[in-house]
């Protein structure tokens, strides 16, 4: 299917900005840069726009995170989600069905409760639900898993393809060139600054390169001599046949390391996380993951036992040591910017794209995006975010030890 806004013209020999990677991050950033008046922007995508995590994700959107850094960035993004369809003149199918993160154990309850003062202070709209509230909100869920939870009534989900197309069309209308089948093969750096890139064997000169290549960001950074401490990570999901509506909000269960929602057509869409990070270089699906997904969701929603699967698929994401995105200039190569390390890069894109575009244009970070800069790895100011459904390095190592 053709993605709107993709050009079939040849690449030119010079651009003001070259963005490597035509996922939601790269294309939303191109749109925001064009909106700020930057001209001559090219997005060069190795395969097709949306080929990476963008076209394969669970589409869920929230901002009620535990750390101040995440809550600020993702809440800025959530507010942008509410504006996007009108602004881009294309329906992203953003649905404010709510998003509830559910705790089962006492530790999970304590961790979620600790977030609430942070949300209050930052103006993030969230509310605490006890077991009885949760049973009312999620009547189909197993009550023994519902001890307490944080609901964001204005969060929810959107359509990942529609959102990418919306941005791509709006960006191309503002003069952005989006090139498919155009992999960055090398980055030309001289005297500590970016000079250009090689794409399909062709040299393109540019003073600014943004690395938005998702799971391949580490390799593309290495082309510029930048050591990016991220690693690839495989996630798998399923979608069932249409079922009678039983679930209104998106749900994440901390105990089951799972997230899911039911679409307006009735399909149940969900994924779970293993403790073990699977380092694959391409998308594969595994029986181990399918068993994990099926057993956990039948435990959470017993009524889906016996439902037919329509698809089981996977996608790769880029994971940084503190699970947080790595945004802004690279430390040693002037003009080489990072838009990498995203595990929640769909929901984060509308906000991060705007703030990263400002950083590139103004040369200064907004306080909301500043904590996500690369220098945190040198300064040791890593971000500690507890409310993600992503296994930590320690959990991964523990599982790998168990398996050995
Ligand atoms: C199964 C699954 C479920 C998920 N669920 C959610 C969710 O519910 N909510 C959420 O917010 N996030 C979710 N995510 C994560 C989210 O999809 C990613 O964080 C997001 O897509 C990152 O966007 P991106 O543009 O940085 O990367 P991608 O979408 O991966 O795009 C990177 C692009 O770069 C291209 N590329 C690679 N190498 C090169 C090169 N050398 N030159 C040029 N281009 C190159 C790739 O082909 C790709 O198209 C999920 C991911 C998966 C896989």
CSV table of C-alpha atoms and ligand atoms in Angstrom, one decimal:
chain,number,residue,atom,x,y,z
A,1,UNK,CA,0.0,0.0,0.0
A,2,UNK,CA,1.4,3.4,-1.0
A,3,UNK,CA,2.2,5.7,1.9
A,4,UNK,CA,1.0,9.2,1.2
A,5,UNK,CA,3.8,11.8,0.6
A,6,UNK,CA,6.5,9.3,-0.6
A,7,UNK,CA,8.4,10.8,-3.6
A,8,UNK,CA,9.6,8.9,-6.6
A,9,UNK,CA,12.0,11.7,-7.6
A,10,UNK,CA,15.7,11.1,-7.4
A,11,UNK,CA,17.6,12.2,-4.3
A,12,UNK,CA,19.2,15.6,-4.7
A,13,UNK,CA,22.9,16.2,-3.9
A,14,UNK,CA,22.3,18.5,-0.9
A,15,UNK,CA,19.7,19.0,1.8
A,16,UNK,CA,19.6,21.2,4.9
A,17,UNK,CA,18.5,18.2,7.1
A,18,UNK,CA,18.7,14.5,6.3
A,19,UNK,CA,16.6,12.3,8.6
A,20,UNK,CA,17.6,8.6,8.5
A,21,UNK,CA,14.5,6.5,9.2
A,22,UNK,CA,10.9,6.8,8.1
A,23,UNK,CA,9.2,5.7,11.2
A,24,UNK,CA,6.8,7.8,13.3
A,25,UNK,CA,9.8,9.5,14.9
A,26,UNK,CA,11.6,10.5,11.7
A,27,UNK,CA,8.5,11.6,9.8
A,28,UNK,CA,6.9,13.5,12.7
A,29,UNK,CA,10.2,15.3,13.3
A,30,UNK,CA,10.4,16.2,9.6
A,31,UNK,CA,6.9,17.7,9.8
A,32,UNK,CA,7.8,19.7,12.9
A,33,UNK,CA,11.0,21.0,11.3
A,34,UNK,CA,9.1,22.1,8.2
A,35,UNK,CA,6.5,23.7,10.3
A,36,UNK,CA,9.2,25.8,12.0
A,37,UNK,CA,10.4,27.0,8.5
A,38,UNK,CA,13.3,24.6,7.8
A,39,UNK,CA,13.5,24.0,4.1
A,40,UNK,CA,15.2,21.2,2.1
A,41,UNK,CA,14.5,18.3,4.4
A,42,UNK,CA,14.8,14.7,3.2
A,43,UNK,CA,13.7,11.6,5.1
A,44,UNK,CA,15.6,8.6,3.8
A,45,UNK,CA,14.0,5.2,4.7
A,46,UNK,CA,15.8,1.9,4.2
A,47,UNK,CA,12.6,0.0,3.3
A,48,UNK,CA,9.2,1.8,3.4
A,49,UNK,CA,7.8,4.3,5.9
A,50,UNK,CA,6.3,2.3,8.8
A,51,UNK,CA,8.4,-0.8,8.1
A,52,UNK,CA,9.9,-0.7,11.6
A,53,UNK,CA,8.2,-0.7,15.0
A,54,UNK,CA,5.8,2.0,13.8
A,55,UNK,CA,3.7,-0.3,11.6
A,56,UNK,CA,3.8,-3.1,14.2
A,57,UNK,CA,3.1,-1.6,17.5
A,58,UNK,CA,0.1,-1.9,19.9
A,59,UNK,CA,-1.0,1.7,19.4
A,60,UNK,CA,-1.4,2.4,23.0
A,61,UNK,CA,-1.0,5.9,24.4
A,62,UNK,CA,-0.6,7.2,28.0
A,63,UNK,CA,1.4,9.7,30.0
A,64,UNK,CA,0.8,8.7,33.7
A,65,UNK,CA,4.3,7.4,34.3
A,66,UNK,CA,6.1,7.3,37.6
A,67,UNK,CA,9.1,9.5,37.0
A,68,UNK,CA,8.8,13.3,36.6
A,69,UNK,CA,10.9,13.1,33.3
A,70,UNK,CA,8.6,10.6,31.6
A,71,UNK,CA,5.4,12.1,32.9
A,72,UNK,CA,6.3,15.6,31.6
A,73,UNK,CA,7.5,14.4,28.1
A,74,UNK,CA,4.6,11.9,27.6
A,75,UNK,CA,2.0,14.3,28.9
A,76,UNK,CA,3.2,17.0,26.5
A,77,UNK,CA,2.8,14.3,23.8
A,78,UNK,CA,-0.7,13.2,25.0
A,79,UNK,CA,-1.8,16.8,24.7
A,80,UNK,CA,-0.5,16.9,21.1
A,81,UNK,CA,-2.3,13.7,20.3
A,82,UNK,CA,-5.6,15.5,21.0
A,83,UNK,CA,-4.7,18.2,18.4
A,84,UNK,CA,-3.2,16.0,15.6
A,85,UNK,CA,-6.2,14.9,13.5
A,86,UNK,CA,-7.4,18.5,13.1
A,87,UNK,CA,-3.9,19.9,12.6
A,88,UNK,CA,-2.8,17.3,10.1
A,89,UNK,CA,-6.2,17.2,8.4
A,90,UNK,CA,-6.2,13.4,8.6
A,91,UNK,CA,-7.9,11.2,11.1
A,92,UNK,CA,-5.4,9.4,13.3
A,93,UNK,CA,-8.3,7.5,15.0
A,94,UNK,CA,-7.1,8.7,18.4
A,95,UNK,CA,-9.6,7.3,20.8
A,96,UNK,CA,-9.8,8.5,24.3
A,97,UNK,CA,-11.2,5.3,25.7
A,98,UNK,CA,-8.9,5.6,28.7
A,99,UNK,CA,-5.8,3.7,29.7
A,100,UNK,CA,-5.6,1.9,33.0
A,101,UNK,CA,-2.4,0.4,34.5
A,102,UNK,CA,-3.4,-2.4,36.9
A,103,UNK,CA,-1.5,-3.5,40.0
A,104,UNK,CA,-1.9,-7.0,41.6
A,105,UNK,CA,0.8,-7.2,44.3
A,106,UNK,CA,1.4,-4.9,47.2
A,107,UNK,CA,4.7,-3.7,45.7
A,108,UNK,CA,2.9,-2.8,42.5
A,109,UNK,CA,0.2,-1.0,44.3
A,110,UNK,CA,2.8,1.0,46.3
A,111,UNK,CA,4.7,1.9,43.1
A,112,UNK,CA,1.6,3.1,41.3
A,113,UNK,CA,0.3,5.1,44.4
A,114,UNK,CA,3.6,6.8,44.6
A,115,UNK,CA,3.1,8.3,41.2
A,116,UNK,CA,0.0,10.2,42.1
A,117,UNK,CA,1.6,13.2,43.8
A,118,UNK,CA,3.9,13.5,40.8
A,119,UNK,CA,0.9,13.6,38.5
A,120,UNK,CA,-0.9,16.2,40.7
A,121,UNK,CA,2.2,18.4,40.8
A,122,UNK,CA,2.7,18.3,37.0
A,123,UNK,CA,-1.0,18.5,36.1
A,124,UNK,CA,-1.2,15.0,34.6
A,125,UNK,CA,-4.8,13.9,34.7
A,126,UNK,CA,-4.9,10.5,36.4
A,127,UNK,CA,-7.0,8.9,39.1
A,128,UNK,CA,-6.6,6.0,41.6
A,129,UNK,CA,-9.0,3.1,41.3
A,130,UNK,CA,-9.4,0.5,44.0
A,131,UNK,CA,-10.4,-3.1,43.5
A,132,UNK,CA,-14.2,-2.3,43.3
A,133,UNK,CA,-13.7,0.5,40.9
A,134,UNK,CA,-11.5,-1.7,38.7
A,135,UNK,CA,-14.1,-4.5,38.6
A,136,UNK,CA,-16.7,-2.0,37.5
A,137,UNK,CA,-14.4,-0.6,34.8
A,138,UNK,CA,-13.2,-4.0,33.7
A,139,UNK,CA,-16.1,-6.4,34.3
A,140,UNK,CA,-14.5,-9.1,32.1
A,141,UNK,CA,-11.2,-9.2,33.9
A,142,UNK,CA,-10.2,-11.7,36.6
A,143,UNK,CA,-10.9,-10.0,39.9
A,144,UNK,CA,-7.9,-11.6,41.6
A,145,UNK,CA,-5.6,-9.6,39.4
A,146,UNK,CA,-7.2,-6.3,40.1
A,147,UNK,CA,-6.0,-4.9,43.4
A,148,UNK,CA,-5.6,-1.2,42.4
A,149,UNK,CA,-4.7,0.9,39.4
A,150,UNK,CA,-4.1,4.2,37.8
A,151,UNK,CA,-6.6,5.3,35.2
A,152,UNK,CA,-6.1,8.1,32.7
A,153,UNK,CA,-9.5,8.8,31.2
A,154,UNK,CA,-8.1,10.9,28.4
A,155,UNK,CA,-5.5,8.5,27.2
A,156,UNK,CA,-6.2,5.5,24.9
A,157,UNK,CA,-5.0,4.4,21.5
A,158,UNK,CA,-4.8,5.6,17.9
A,159,UNK,CA,-4.2,3.9,14.5
A,160,UNK,CA,-0.4,3.6,13.8
A,161,UNK,CA,-0.7,3.6,10.0
A,162,UNK,CA,-3.2,6.4,10.0
A,163,UNK,CA,-1.0,8.5,12.2
A,164,UNK,CA,2.1,7.9,10.1
A,165,UNK,CA,0.2,8.7,6.9
A,166,UNK,CA,-1.2,11.8,8.5
A,167,UNK,CA,2.3,13.1,9.3
A,168,UNK,CA,3.8,11.9,6.0
A,169,UNK,CA,1.1,13.7,4.0
A,170,UNK,CA,1.4,16.9,6.0
A,171,UNK,CA,5.2,16.9,5.9
A,172,UNK,CA,5.3,16.4,2.1
A,173,UNK,CA,2.7,19.2,1.6
A,174,UNK,CA,5.3,21.4,3.4
A,175,UNK,CA,8.0,20.4,1.0
A,176,UNK,CA,9.6,17.4,2.9
A,177,UNK,CA,10.9,14.7,0.6
A,178,UNK,CA,10.3,11.2,1.8
A,179,UNK,CA,12.4,8.6,0.0
A,180,UNK,CA,11.7,4.8,0.4
A,181,UNK,CA,14.2,2.1,-0.4
A,182,UNK,CA,16.9,4.6,0.5
A,183,UNK,CA,19.2,3.2,3.3
A,184,UNK,CA,21.9,5.3,4.8
A,185,UNK,CA,25.0,3.3,4.1
A,186,UNK,CA,27.6,5.7,5.6
A,187,UNK,CA,27.9,9.0,7.4
A,188,UNK,CA,30.6,11.4,6.3
A,189,UNK,CA,32.2,13.1,9.2
A,190,UNK,CA,35.3,15.4,9.0
A,191,UNK,CA,36.9,17.7,11.6
A,192,UNK,CA,34.3,16.7,14.2
A,193,UNK,CA,31.3,17.6,12.2
A,194,UNK,CA,28.8,15.9,9.8
A,195,UNK,CA,29.4,16.6,6.1
A,196,UNK,CA,26.9,14.3,4.5
A,197,UNK,CA,25.6,10.7,4.1
A,198,UNK,CA,25.9,8.0,1.4
A,199,UNK,CA,22.5,6.7,0.3
A,200,UNK,CA,22.2,4.0,-2.4
A,201,UNK,CA,25.8,4.7,-3.2
A,202,UNK,CA,25.1,8.4,-3.8
A,203,UNK,CA,26.8,11.1,-1.7
A,204,UNK,CA,24.4,13.7,-0.3
A,205,UNK,CA,25.9,16.7,1.5
A,206,UNK,CA,24.2,18.1,4.5
A,207,UNK,CA,25.1,19.9,7.8
A,208,UNK,CA,22.5,18.0,9.9
A,209,UNK,CA,21.8,14.3,10.1
A,210,UNK,CA,19.2,12.9,12.5
A,211,UNK,CA,19.4,9.2,13.4
A,212,UNK,CA,15.8,8.0,13.8
A,213,UNK,CA,16.5,4.4,12.6
A,214,UNK,CA,14.8,2.6,15.5
A,215,UNK,CA,16.2,-0.8,16.2
A,216,UNK,CA,19.2,0.0,13.9
A,217,UNK,CA,20.2,3.2,15.6
A,218,UNK,CA,23.3,1.8,17.2
A,219,UNK,CA,24.7,0.7,13.8
A,220,UNK,CA,23.8,4.0,12.1
A,221,UNK,CA,25.4,6.0,15.0
A,222,UNK,CA,28.5,3.8,14.6
A,223,UNK,CA,28.7,5.0,11.0
A,224,UNK,CA,29.3,8.5,12.4
A,225,UNK,CA,31.8,7.2,15.1
A,226,UNK,CA,29.2,7.6,17.9
A,227,UNK,CA,28.9,4.8,20.4
A,228,UNK,CA,25.2,4.6,21.2
A,229,UNK,CA,24.5,2.3,24.2
A,230,UNK,CA,21.3,0.8,22.9
A,231,UNK,CA,20.3,-2.7,21.9
A,232,UNK,CA,17.7,-4.3,19.7
A,233,UNK,CA,14.7,-5.9,21.4
A,234,UNK,CA,12.0,-8.1,19.9
A,235,UNK,CA,8.3,-7.7,20.9
A,236,UNK,CA,5.5,-9.9,19.8
A,237,UNK,CA,1.7,-9.3,19.6
A,238,UNK,CA,-1.5,-10.9,18.6
A,239,UNK,CA,-4.9,-9.9,17.3
A,240,UNK,CA,-8.0,-12.0,17.5
A,241,UNK,CA,-11.2,-12.2,15.5
A,242,UNK,CA,-13.8,-9.6,16.3
A,243,UNK,CA,-15.4,-10.3,19.7
A,244,UNK,CA,-18.5,-8.8,21.3
A,245,UNK,CA,-17.3,-5.6,23.0
A,246,UNK,CA,-16.1,-6.4,26.5
A,247,UNK,CA,-13.2,-3.9,27.1
A,248,UNK,CA,-13.4,-0.2,26.8
A,249,UNK,CA,-10.0,1.2,28.0
A,250,UNK,CA,-6.5,0.1,27.1
A,251,UNK,CA,-5.1,-2.0,29.9
A,252,UNK,CA,-1.6,-2.8,31.1
A,253,UNK,CA,-1.0,-5.3,33.8
A,254,UNK,CA,2.2,-5.0,35.7
A,255,UNK,CA,2.0,-8.5,37.2
A,256,UNK,CA,1.5,-10.1,33.8
A,257,UNK,CA,3.8,-7.7,31.9
A,258,UNK,CA,1.1,-7.3,29.3
A,259,UNK,CA,-0.8,-4.6,27.5
A,260,UNK,CA,-3.9,-4.8,25.4
A,261,UNK,CA,-7.0,-3.1,24.0
A,262,UNK,CA,-10.1,-3.9,22.0
A,263,UNK,CA,-10.6,-2.1,18.8
A,264,UNK,CA,-13.8,-0.5,17.7
A,265,UNK,CA,-14.3,-3.5,15.4
A,266,UNK,CA,-14.1,-5.8,18.3
A,267,UNK,CA,-10.6,-7.3,17.7
A,268,UNK,CA,-8.6,-8.0,20.9
A,269,UNK,CA,-5.0,-6.7,20.4
A,270,UNK,CA,-2.3,-7.5,22.9
A,271,UNK,CA,1.3,-8.3,23.7
A,272,UNK,CA,3.3,-9.5,26.6
A,273,UNK,CA,6.9,-9.0,27.6
A,274,UNK,CA,9.3,-11.7,28.4
A,275,UNK,CA,11.9,-11.2,31.0
A,276,UNK,CA,14.5,-12.2,28.4
A,277,UNK,CA,15.4,-9.7,25.8
A,278,UNK,CA,15.5,-11.5,22.5
A,279,UNK,CA,18.3,-10.0,20.3
A,280,UNK,CA,17.1,-10.7,16.8
A,281,UNK,CA,18.2,-8.8,13.7
A,282,UNK,CA,14.9,-9.3,12.0
A,283,UNK,CA,11.3,-9.9,12.8
A,284,UNK,CA,10.5,-13.5,13.8
A,285,UNK,CA,7.6,-14.9,15.7
A,286,UNK,CA,8.1,-17.6,18.4
A,287,UNK,CA,6.0,-20.3,19.9
A,288,UNK,CA,7.4,-19.3,23.3
A,289,UNK,CA,5.9,-15.8,23.0
A,290,UNK,CA,2.6,-17.0,21.6
A,291,UNK,CA,2.2,-19.3,24.6
A,292,UNK,CA,3.1,-16.5,26.9
A,293,UNK,CA,0.6,-14.1,25.3
A,294,UNK,CA,-2.2,-16.6,25.1
A,295,UNK,CA,-1.9,-17.9,28.6
A,296,UNK,CA,-1.6,-14.5,30.2
A,297,UNK,CA,-4.5,-12.9,28.4
A,298,UNK,CA,-6.8,-15.9,29.1
A,299,UNK,CA,-5.8,-15.5,32.7
A,300,UNK,CA,-6.7,-11.7,32.6
A,301,UNK,CA,-9.8,-12.1,30.5
A,302,UNK,CA,-11.0,-15.7,30.8
A,303,UNK,CA,-13.7,-15.1,28.1
A,304,UNK,CA,-11.2,-14.9,25.3
A,305,UNK,CA,-10.3,-18.6,25.7
A,306,UNK,CA,-11.1,-20.2,22.4
A,307,UNK,CA,-11.1,-17.0,20.4
A,308,UNK,CA,-9.5,-17.4,16.9
A,309,UNK,CA,-6.2,-15.6,16.2
A,310,UNK,CA,-6.1,-13.5,13.1
A,311,UNK,CA,-2.4,-12.7,13.3
A,312,UNK,CA,0.7,-13.0,15.4
A,313,UNK,CA,3.5,-10.7,14.5
A,314,UNK,CA,6.6,-9.1,15.9
A,315,UNK,CA,8.6,-5.9,15.7
A,316,UNK,CA,12.0,-4.6,16.9
A,317,UNK,CA,12.5,-1.7,19.2
A,318,UNK,CA,15.6,0.1,20.5
A,319,UNK,CA,16.3,-0.1,24.2
A,320,UNK,CA,18.7,2.1,26.1
A,321,UNK,CA,20.2,1.2,29.5
A,322,UNK,CA,17.6,3.2,31.4
A,323,UNK,CA,14.8,2.3,29.0
A,324,UNK,CA,14.4,6.0,28.1
A,325,UNK,CA,14.8,7.6,24.7
A,326,UNK,CA,18.1,9.2,23.7
A,327,UNK,CA,17.4,12.6,22.2
A,328,UNK,CA,19.3,15.6,21.0
A,329,UNK,CA,22.9,16.2,19.7
A,330,UNK,CA,25.5,13.5,19.9
A,331,UNK,CA,28.4,14.4,22.1
A,332,UNK,CA,31.3,14.4,19.7
A,333,UNK,CA,30.0,14.9,16.2
A,334,UNK,CA,28.5,18.3,15.5
A,335,UNK,CA,25.4,18.2,13.4
A,336,UNK,CA,24.7,14.5,14.2
A,337,UNK,CA,21.4,14.2,16.3
A,338,UNK,CA,19.9,11.2,18.0
A,339,UNK,CA,16.2,10.3,18.1
A,340,UNK,CA,16.8,6.8,19.4
A,341,UNK,CA,16.3,4.4,22.3
A,342,UNK,CA,12.5,4.3,22.0
A,343,UNK,CA,10.5,1.6,23.6
A,344,UNK,CA,7.3,3.8,23.8
A,345,UNK,CA,8.1,5.8,20.7
A,346,UNK,CA,4.6,5.7,19.2
A,347,UNK,CA,2.9,7.5,22.0
A,348,UNK,CA,5.9,9.8,22.6
A,349,UNK,CA,6.3,10.9,18.9
A,350,UNK,CA,4.0,13.9,18.8
A,351,UNK,CA,5.6,15.5,21.8
A,352,UNK,CA,9.3,14.5,21.2
A,353,UNK,CA,9.1,15.6,17.5
A,354,UNK,CA,8.1,19.1,18.4
A,355,UNK,CA,10.7,19.5,21.2
A,356,UNK,CA,13.5,17.9,19.2
A,357,UNK,CA,12.8,20.1,16.2
A,358,UNK,CA,13.1,23.1,18.5
A,359,UNK,CA,16.3,21.8,19.9
A,360,UNK,CA,17.8,21.3,16.4
A,361,UNK,CA,16.6,24.8,15.3
A,362,UNK,CA,17.4,26.8,18.5
A,363,UNK,CA,20.4,24.9,19.6
A,364,UNK,CA,19.0,24.7,23.2
A,365,UNK,CA,16.8,22.0,24.7
A,366,UNK,CA,13.4,22.7,26.3
A,367,UNK,CA,13.5,21.6,30.0
A,368,UNK,CA,11.0,18.9,29.2
A,369,UNK,CA,13.3,17.1,26.7
A,370,UNK,CA,16.7,18.1,28.3
A,371,UNK,CA,16.9,15.1,30.7
A,372,UNK,CA,16.8,12.7,27.7
A,373,UNK,CA,20.1,13.9,26.3
A,374,UNK,CA,23.0,11.7,25.5
A,375,UNK,CA,25.2,13.2,28.2
A,376,UNK,CA,23.3,11.4,31.0
A,377,UNK,CA,25.3,8.3,30.2
A,378,UNK,CA,28.5,10.2,31.0
A,379,UNK,CA,27.1,12.2,34.0
A,380,UNK,CA,25.4,9.2,35.5
A,381,UNK,CA,22.0,11.0,35.6
A,382,UNK,CA,20.1,8.1,34.3
A,383,UNK,CA,16.3,8.2,34.4
A,384,UNK,CA,14.5,5.8,36.7
A,385,UNK,CA,11.1,5.0,35.3
A,386,UNK,CA,9.2,2.2,37.1
A,387,UNK,CA,5.8,2.2,35.4
A,388,UNK,CA,6.8,0.7,32.1
A,389,UNK,CA,6.0,-2.8,31.0
A,390,UNK,CA,9.5,-3.5,29.8
A,391,UNK,CA,11.9,-5.9,31.5
A,392,UNK,CA,14.9,-4.3,33.2
A,393,UNK,CA,18.5,-5.4,32.4
A,394,UNK,CA,18.5,-7.3,35.8
A,395,UNK,CA,15.3,-9.2,35.0
A,396,UNK,CA,16.8,-10.1,31.6
A,397,UNK,CA,20.0,-11.4,33.1
A,398,UNK,CA,18.0,-13.3,35.7
A,399,UNK,CA,16.0,-15.1,33.1
A,400,UNK,CA,19.1,-15.8,31.0
A,401,UNK,CA,20.7,-17.4,34.1
A,402,UNK,CA,17.6,-19.5,34.7
A,403,UNK,CA,17.5,-20.7,31.1
A,404,UNK,CA,21.2,-21.6,31.0
B,1,LIG,C1,5.0,-5.3,19.1
B,1,LIG,C2,5.2,-3.9,19.5
B,1,LIG,C3,4.3,-3.2,20.3
B,1,LIG,C4,4.5,-1.9,20.7
B,1,LIG,N1,3.5,-1.2,21.4
B,1,LIG,C5,3.7,0.1,21.6
B,1,LIG,C6,2.6,0.9,22.1
B,1,LIG,O1,1.5,0.3,22.4
B,1,LIG,N2,2.8,2.2,22.3
B,1,LIG,C7,4.0,2.8,22.0
B,1,LIG,O2,4.1,4.0,22.2
B,1,LIG,N3,5.0,2.1,21.4
B,1,LIG,C8,4.9,0.8,21.2
B,1,LIG,N4,5.9,0.1,20.6
B,1,LIG,C9,7.2,0.8,20.3
B,1,LIG,C10,7.1,1.7,19.1
B,1,LIG,O3,6.5,1.0,18.0
B,1,LIG,C11,8.5,2.2,18.8
B,1,LIG,O4,9.1,2.8,19.9
B,1,LIG,C12,8.4,3.2,17.7
B,1,LIG,O5,7.9,2.7,16.5
B,1,LIG,C13,9.7,3.9,17.4
B,1,LIG,O6,9.6,4.7,16.3
B,1,LIG,P1,10.9,5.0,15.4
B,1,LIG,O7,10.4,5.9,14.3
B,1,LIG,O8,11.9,5.5,16.3
B,1,LIG,O9,11.4,3.6,14.9
B,1,LIG,P2,10.8,2.6,13.7
B,1,LIG,O10,9.4,2.7,13.6
B,1,LIG,O11,11.4,1.3,14.0
B,1,LIG,O12,11.4,3.3,12.4
B,1,LIG,C14,12.8,3.2,12.1
B,1,LIG,C15,13.0,3.2,10.6
B,1,LIG,O13,14.3,3.3,10.3
B,1,LIG,C16,14.6,2.5,9.1
B,1,LIG,N5,16.0,2.2,9.0
B,1,LIG,C17,16.8,1.3,9.7
B,1,LIG,N6,18.1,1.4,9.3
B,1,LIG,C18,18.1,2.4,8.4
B,1,LIG,C19,19.1,3.0,7.6
B,1,LIG,N7,20.4,2.6,7.7
B,1,LIG,N8,18.9,4.0,6.8
B,1,LIG,C20,17.6,4.5,6.7
B,1,LIG,N9,16.5,4.0,7.4
B,1,LIG,C21,16.8,2.9,8.2
B,1,LIG,C22,13.7,1.2,9.4
B,1,LIG,O14,13.4,0.6,8.2
B,1,LIG,C23,12.5,1.8,10.0
B,1,LIG,O15,11.4,2.1,9.1
B,1,LIG,C24,5.7,-1.2,20.3
B,1,LIG,C25,6.6,-1.9,19.4
B,1,LIG,C26,6.4,-3.2,19.0
B,1,LIG,C27,7.4,-3.8,18.1
